[in-house]
CSV table of C-alpha atoms and ligand atoms in Angstrom, one decimal:
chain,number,residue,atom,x,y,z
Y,754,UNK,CA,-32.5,-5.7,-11.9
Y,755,UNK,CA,-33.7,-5.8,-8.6
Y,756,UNK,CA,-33.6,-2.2,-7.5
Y,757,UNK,CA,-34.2,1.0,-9.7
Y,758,UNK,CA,-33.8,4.1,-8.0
Y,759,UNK,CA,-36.6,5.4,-10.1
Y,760,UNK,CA,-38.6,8.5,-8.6
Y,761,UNK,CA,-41.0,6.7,-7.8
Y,762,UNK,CA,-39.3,5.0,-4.9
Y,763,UNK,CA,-38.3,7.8,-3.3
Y,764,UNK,CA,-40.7,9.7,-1.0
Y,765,UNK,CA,-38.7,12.4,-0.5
Y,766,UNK,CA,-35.6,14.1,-2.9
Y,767,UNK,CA,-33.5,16.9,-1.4
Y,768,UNK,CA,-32.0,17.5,-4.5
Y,769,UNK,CA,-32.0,15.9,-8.5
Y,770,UNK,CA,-29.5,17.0,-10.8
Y,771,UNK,CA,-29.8,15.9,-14.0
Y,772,UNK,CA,-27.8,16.0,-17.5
Y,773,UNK,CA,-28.8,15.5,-20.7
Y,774,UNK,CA,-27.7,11.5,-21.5
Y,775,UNK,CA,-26.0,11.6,-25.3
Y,776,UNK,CA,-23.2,9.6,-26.6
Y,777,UNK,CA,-19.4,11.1,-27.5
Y,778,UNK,CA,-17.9,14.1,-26.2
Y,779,UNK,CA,-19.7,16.7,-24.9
Y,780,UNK,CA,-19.4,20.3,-24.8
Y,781,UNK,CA,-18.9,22.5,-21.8
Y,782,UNK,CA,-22.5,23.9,-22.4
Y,783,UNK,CA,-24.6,20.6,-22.5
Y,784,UNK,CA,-22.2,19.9,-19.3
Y,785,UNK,CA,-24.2,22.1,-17.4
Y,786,UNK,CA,-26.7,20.4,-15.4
Y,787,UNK,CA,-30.6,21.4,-14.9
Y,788,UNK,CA,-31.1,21.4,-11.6
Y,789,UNK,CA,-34.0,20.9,-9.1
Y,790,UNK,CA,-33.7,21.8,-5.5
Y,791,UNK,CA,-36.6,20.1,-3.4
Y,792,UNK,CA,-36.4,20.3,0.5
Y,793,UNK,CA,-38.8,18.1,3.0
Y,794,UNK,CA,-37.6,18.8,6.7
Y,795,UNK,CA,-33.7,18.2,7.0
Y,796,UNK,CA,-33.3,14.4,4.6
Y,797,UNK,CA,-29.9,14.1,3.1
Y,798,UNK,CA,-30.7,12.0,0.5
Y,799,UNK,CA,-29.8,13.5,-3.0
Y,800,UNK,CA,-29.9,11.8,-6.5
Y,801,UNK,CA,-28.4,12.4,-10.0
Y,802,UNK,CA,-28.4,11.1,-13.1
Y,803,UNK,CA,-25.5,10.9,-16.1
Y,804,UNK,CA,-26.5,9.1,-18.8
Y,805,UNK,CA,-26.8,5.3,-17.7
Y,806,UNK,CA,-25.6,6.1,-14.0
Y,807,UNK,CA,-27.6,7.0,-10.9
Y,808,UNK,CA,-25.6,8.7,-8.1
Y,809,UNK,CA,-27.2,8.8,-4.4
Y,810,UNK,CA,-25.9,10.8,-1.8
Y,811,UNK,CA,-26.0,9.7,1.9
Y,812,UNK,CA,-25.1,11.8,4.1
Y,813,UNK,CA,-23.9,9.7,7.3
Y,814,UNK,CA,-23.5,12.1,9.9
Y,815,UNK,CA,-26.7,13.5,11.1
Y,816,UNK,CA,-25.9,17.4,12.1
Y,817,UNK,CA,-24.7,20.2,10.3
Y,818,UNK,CA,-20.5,19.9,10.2
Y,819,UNK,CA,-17.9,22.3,10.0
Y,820,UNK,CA,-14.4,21.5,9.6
Y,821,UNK,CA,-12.0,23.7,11.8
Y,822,UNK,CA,-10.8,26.7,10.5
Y,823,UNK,CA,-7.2,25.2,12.5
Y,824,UNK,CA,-7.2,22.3,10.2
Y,825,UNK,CA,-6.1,24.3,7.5
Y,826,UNK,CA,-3.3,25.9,9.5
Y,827,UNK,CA,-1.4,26.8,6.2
Y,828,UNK,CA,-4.0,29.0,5.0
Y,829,UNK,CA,-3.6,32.7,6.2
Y,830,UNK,CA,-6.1,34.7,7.8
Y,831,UNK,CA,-6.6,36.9,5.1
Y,832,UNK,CA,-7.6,34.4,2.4
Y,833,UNK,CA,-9.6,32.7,5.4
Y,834,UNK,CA,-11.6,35.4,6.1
Y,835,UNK,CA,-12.2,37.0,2.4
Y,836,UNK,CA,-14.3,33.8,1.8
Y,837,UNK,CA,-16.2,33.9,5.1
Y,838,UNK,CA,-14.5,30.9,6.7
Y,839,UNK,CA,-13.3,32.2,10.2
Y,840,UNK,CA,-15.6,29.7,11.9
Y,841,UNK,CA,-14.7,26.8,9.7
Y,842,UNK,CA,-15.4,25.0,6.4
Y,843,UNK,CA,-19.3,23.4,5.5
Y,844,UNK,CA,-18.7,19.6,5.4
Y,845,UNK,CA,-20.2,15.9,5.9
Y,846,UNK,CA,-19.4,12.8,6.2
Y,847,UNK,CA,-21.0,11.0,3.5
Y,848,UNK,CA,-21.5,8.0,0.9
Y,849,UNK,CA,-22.5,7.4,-2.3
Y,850,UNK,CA,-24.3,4.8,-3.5
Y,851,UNK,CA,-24.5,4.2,-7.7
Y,852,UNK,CA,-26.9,2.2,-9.9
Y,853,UNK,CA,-25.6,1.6,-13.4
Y,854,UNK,CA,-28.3,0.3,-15.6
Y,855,UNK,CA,-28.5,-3.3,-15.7
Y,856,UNK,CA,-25.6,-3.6,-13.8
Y,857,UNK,CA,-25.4,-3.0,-9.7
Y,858,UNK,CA,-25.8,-1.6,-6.9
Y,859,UNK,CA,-22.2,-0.3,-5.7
Y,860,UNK,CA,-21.9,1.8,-2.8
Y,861,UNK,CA,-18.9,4.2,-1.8
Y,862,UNK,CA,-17.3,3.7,1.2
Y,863,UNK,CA,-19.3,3.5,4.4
Y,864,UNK,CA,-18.8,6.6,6.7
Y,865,UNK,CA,-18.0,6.2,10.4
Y,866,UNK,CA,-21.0,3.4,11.8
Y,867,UNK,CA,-21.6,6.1,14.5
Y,868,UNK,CA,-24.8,5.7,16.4
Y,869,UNK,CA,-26.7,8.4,14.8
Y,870,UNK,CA,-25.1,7.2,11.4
Y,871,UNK,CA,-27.5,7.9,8.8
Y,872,UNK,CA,-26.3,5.4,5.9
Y,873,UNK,CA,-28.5,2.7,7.2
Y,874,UNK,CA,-31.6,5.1,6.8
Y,875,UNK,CA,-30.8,6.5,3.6
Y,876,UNK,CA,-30.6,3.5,2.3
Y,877,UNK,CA,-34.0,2.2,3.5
Y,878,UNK,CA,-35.2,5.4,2.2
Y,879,UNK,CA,-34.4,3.9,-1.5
Y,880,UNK,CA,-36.0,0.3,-0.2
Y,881,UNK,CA,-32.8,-1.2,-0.1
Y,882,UNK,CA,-31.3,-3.2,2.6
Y,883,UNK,CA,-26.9,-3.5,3.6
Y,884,UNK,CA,-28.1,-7.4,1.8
Y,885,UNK,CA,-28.8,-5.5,-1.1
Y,886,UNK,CA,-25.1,-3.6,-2.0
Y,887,UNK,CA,-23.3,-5.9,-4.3
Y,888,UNK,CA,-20.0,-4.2,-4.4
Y,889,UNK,CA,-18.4,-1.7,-1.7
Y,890,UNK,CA,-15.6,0.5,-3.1
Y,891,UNK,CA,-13.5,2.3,-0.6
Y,892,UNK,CA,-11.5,5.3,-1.3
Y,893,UNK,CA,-8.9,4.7,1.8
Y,894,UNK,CA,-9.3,3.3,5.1
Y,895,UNK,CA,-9.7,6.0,8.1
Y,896,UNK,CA,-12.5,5.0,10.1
Y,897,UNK,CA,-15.2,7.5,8.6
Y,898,UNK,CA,-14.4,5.7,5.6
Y,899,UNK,CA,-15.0,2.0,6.3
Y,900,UNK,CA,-16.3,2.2,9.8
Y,901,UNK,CA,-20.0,1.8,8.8
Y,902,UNK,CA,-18.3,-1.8,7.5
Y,903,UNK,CA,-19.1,-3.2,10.7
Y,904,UNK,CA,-21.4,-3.8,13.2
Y,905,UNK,CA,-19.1,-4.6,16.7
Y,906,UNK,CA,-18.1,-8.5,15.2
Y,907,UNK,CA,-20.3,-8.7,12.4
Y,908,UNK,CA,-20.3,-7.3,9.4
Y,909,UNK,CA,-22.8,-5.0,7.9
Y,910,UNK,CA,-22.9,-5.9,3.8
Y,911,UNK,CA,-23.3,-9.5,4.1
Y,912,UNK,CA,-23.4,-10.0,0.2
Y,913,UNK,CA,-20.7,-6.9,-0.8
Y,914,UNK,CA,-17.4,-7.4,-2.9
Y,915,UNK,CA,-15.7,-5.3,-1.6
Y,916,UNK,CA,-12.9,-3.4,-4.0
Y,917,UNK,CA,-9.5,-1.8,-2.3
Y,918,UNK,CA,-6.7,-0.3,-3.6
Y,919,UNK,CA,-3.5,-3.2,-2.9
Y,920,UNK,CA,-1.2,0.1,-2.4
Y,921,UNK,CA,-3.5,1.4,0.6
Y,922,UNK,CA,-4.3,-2.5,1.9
Y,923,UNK,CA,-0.1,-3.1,1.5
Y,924,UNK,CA,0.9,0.4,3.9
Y,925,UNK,CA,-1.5,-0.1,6.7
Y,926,UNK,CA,-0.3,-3.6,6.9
Y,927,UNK,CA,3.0,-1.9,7.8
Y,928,UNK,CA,1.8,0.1,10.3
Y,929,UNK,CA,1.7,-0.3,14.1
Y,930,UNK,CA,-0.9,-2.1,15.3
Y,931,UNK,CA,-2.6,0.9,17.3
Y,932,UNK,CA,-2.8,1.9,14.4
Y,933,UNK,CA,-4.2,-0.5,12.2
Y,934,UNK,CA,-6.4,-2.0,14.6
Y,935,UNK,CA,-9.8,-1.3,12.8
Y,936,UNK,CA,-8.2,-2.4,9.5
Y,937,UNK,CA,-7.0,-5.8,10.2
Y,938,UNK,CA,-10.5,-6.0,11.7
Y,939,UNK,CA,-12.6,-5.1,9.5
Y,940,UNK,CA,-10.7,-6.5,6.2
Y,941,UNK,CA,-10.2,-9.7,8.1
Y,942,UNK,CA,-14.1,-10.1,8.4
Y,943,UNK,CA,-14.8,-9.3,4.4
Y,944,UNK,CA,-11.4,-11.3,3.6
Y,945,UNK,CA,-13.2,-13.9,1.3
Y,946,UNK,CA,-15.1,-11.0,-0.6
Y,947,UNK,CA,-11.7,-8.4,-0.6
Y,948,UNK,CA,-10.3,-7.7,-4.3
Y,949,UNK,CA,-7.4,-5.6,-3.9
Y,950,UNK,CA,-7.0,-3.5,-7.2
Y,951,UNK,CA,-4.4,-2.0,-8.8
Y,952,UNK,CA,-4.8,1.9,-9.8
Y,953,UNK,CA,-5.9,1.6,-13.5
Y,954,UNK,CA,-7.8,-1.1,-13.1
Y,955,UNK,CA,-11.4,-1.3,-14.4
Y,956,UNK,CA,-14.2,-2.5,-11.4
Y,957,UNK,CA,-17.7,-3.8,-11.7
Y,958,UNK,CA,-19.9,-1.4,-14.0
Y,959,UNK,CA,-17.2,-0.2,-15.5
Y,960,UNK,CA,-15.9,1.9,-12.4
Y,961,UNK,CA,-12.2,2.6,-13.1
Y,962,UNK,CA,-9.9,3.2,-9.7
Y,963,UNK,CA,-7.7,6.7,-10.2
Y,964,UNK,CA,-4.7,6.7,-8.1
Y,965,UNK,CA,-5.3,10.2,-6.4
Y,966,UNK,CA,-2.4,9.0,-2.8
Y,967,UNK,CA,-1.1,11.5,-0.7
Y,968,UNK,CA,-4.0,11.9,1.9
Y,969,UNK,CA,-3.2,8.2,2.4
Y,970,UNK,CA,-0.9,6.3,0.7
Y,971,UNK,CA,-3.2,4.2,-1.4
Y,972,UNK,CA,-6.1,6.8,-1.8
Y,973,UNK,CA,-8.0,6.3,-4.7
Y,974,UNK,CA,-10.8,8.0,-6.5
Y,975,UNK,CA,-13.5,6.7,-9.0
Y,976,UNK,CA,-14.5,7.8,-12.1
Y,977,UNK,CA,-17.5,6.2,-13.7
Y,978,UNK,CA,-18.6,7.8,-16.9
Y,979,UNK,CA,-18.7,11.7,-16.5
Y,980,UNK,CA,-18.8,11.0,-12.0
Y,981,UNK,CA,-15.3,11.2,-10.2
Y,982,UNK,CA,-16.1,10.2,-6.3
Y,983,UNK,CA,-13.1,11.8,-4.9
Y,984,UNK,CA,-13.0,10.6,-1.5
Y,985,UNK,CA,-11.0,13.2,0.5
Y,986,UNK,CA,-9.6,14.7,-1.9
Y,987,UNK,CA,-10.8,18.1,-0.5
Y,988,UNK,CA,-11.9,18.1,3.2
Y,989,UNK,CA,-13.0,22.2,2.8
Y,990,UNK,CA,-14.3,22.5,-0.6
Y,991,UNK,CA,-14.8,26.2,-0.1
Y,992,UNK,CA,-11.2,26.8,0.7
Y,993,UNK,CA,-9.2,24.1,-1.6
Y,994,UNK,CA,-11.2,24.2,-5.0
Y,995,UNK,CA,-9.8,27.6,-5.6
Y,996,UNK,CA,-6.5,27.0,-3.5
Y,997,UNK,CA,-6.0,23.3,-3.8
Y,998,UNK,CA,-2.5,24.3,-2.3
Y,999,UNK,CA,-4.0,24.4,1.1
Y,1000,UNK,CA,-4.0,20.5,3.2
Y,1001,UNK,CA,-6.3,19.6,5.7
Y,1002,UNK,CA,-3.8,18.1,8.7
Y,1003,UNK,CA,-5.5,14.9,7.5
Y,1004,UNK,CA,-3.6,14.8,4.6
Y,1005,UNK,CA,-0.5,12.3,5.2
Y,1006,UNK,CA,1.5,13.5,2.9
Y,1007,UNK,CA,0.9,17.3,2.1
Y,1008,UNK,CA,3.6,17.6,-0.9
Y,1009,UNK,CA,1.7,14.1,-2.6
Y,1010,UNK,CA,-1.8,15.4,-1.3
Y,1011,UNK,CA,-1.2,19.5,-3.2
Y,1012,UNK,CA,-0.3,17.8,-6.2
Y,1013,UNK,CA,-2.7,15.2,-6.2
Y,1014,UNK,CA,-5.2,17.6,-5.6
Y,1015,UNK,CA,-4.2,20.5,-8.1
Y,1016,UNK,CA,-3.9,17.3,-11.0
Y,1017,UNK,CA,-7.5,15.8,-10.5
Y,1018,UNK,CA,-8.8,19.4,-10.2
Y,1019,UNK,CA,-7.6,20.0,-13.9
Y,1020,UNK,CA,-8.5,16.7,-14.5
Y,1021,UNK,CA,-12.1,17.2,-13.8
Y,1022,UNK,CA,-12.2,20.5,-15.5
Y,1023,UNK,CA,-10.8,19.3,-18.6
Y,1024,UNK,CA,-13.3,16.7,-18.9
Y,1025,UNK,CA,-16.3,18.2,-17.2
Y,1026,UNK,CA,-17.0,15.8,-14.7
Y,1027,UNK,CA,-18.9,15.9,-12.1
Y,1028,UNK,CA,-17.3,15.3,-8.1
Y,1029,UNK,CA,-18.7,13.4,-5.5
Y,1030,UNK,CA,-17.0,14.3,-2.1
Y,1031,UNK,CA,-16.8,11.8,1.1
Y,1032,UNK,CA,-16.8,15.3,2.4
Y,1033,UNK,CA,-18.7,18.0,0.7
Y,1034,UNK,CA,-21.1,19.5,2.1
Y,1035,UNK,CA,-25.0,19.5,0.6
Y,1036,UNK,CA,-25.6,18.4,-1.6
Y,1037,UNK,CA,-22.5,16.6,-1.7
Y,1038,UNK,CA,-21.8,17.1,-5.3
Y,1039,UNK,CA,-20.3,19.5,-7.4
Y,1040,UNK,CA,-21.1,20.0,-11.1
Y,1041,UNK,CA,-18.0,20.0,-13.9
Y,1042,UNK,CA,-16.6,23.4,-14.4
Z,892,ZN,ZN1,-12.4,11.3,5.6
């Protein structure tokens, strides 16, 4: 193993979580995580530990970010302002980047290659270079997904396998080029490193790909062990955890997206996992409940 995300590497932790690592099923109680808040100046870099696997978060956008209040356009008033959400949700735009032990290095999707993008930082904070990320998974394809993917004509993980839901690769084929125009790019330049996976199917470190479509048609989540990265499954976490009912006008399909979201919602409660949102806000996780 090349890279070990061990403590020591890491000058500076915004957060650790950490559970308890024991075989079989466990209950809600040992669920609950111990955690340990440490803050040095505004760093975005966040690690957590269940049982063999290492979650970073990367934050990739370097301000604070609010989603709209008017994304959620469904969402009356009332509820909006009983939680405190008149001037918009707490977000990010962020990646996650796992170590299973003895295994890989396996980042999540790339967020948007912006110039002030941070994913190229956050991972030198960890020593690790884009050479170093042995498998890319990507939830879906908007561009603060896979836009850190490439660098103008070149591409940014020159050693990646890069995993893709066939279902999500298969509709943006279809659509007009306009469109598509970043897709056909960017999967084009990874084409000889692009495995396109069926929903089921078991990746590298034993990362299975959930179908979880109806924000695109192919989205996909990932569940390894007691982690589920969710992608966007929820784009305001303090609105749609409690009222998964509620879409972001992201969503592309709002009767697939509600259902989608109200099914891996129970999912995750009825197996205390922990999510991983391309869109949370800090510290981009949030503990099984
Ligand atoms: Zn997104």
């Amino acid at each position: 193993m090349k890279h070990c995300f061990g403590k020591s590497l890491w000058g500076v932790l915004a957060f650790a979580l950490m559970l308890s690592a024991c075989g079989g099923k466990k209950s809600k109680a040992t669920d609950e995580p111990t955690r340990q808040d440490t803050t040095i100046g505004s760093r975005t870099v966040a690690e957590f530990s269940i049982d063999s696997t290492t979650l970073v978060w990367i934050q990739d956008n370097a301000g604070d970010k609010l989603m709209p209040r008017t994304l959620f356009a469904d969402a009356p008033d009332s509820l909006v302002s009983s939680l405190g959400l008149e001037n918009g949700i707490p977000s990010s735009v962020s990646t996650f980047l796992m170590e299973k032990k003895d295994s890989c290095v396996m980042l999540f999707d790339t967020g948007n290659g912006a110039p002030d993008s941070r994913l190229m930082d956050g991972l030198a904070q960890m020593g690790l270079s884009p050479a170093d990320v042995r498998y890319l998974c990507l939830t879906h394809f908007h561009g603060d997904h896979i836009g850190g993917m490439m660098r103008a004509d070149t591409v940014v993980f020159p050693n990646a396998e890069v995993y893709a839901s066939k279902v999500e690769y298969d509709a943006w084929m279809q659509m007009p080029d306009e469109q598509k125009a970043l897709v056909v790019k960017t999967m084009e330049a990874y084409k000889n490193r692009l495995h396109l996976f069926q929903f089921g199917d078991t990746l590298p470190g034993g990362v299975v790909a959930l179908e979880a479509v109806g924000h695109t048609p192919g989205h996909t989540v990932f569940q390894a062990g007691k982690i589920l990265v969710v992608g966007d499954l929820m784009h305001g976490v303090a609105l749609q955890k409690e009222h998964p009912e509620f879409c972001a006008s992201y969503d592309r399909d709002k009767e697939a997206a509600v259902a989608t979201r109200k099914r891996i919602l129970k999912y995750v409660r009825d197996n205390g996992l922990t999510m991983a949102g391309m869109h949370f806000p800090a510290p981009g996780i949030i503990a099984g409940e």
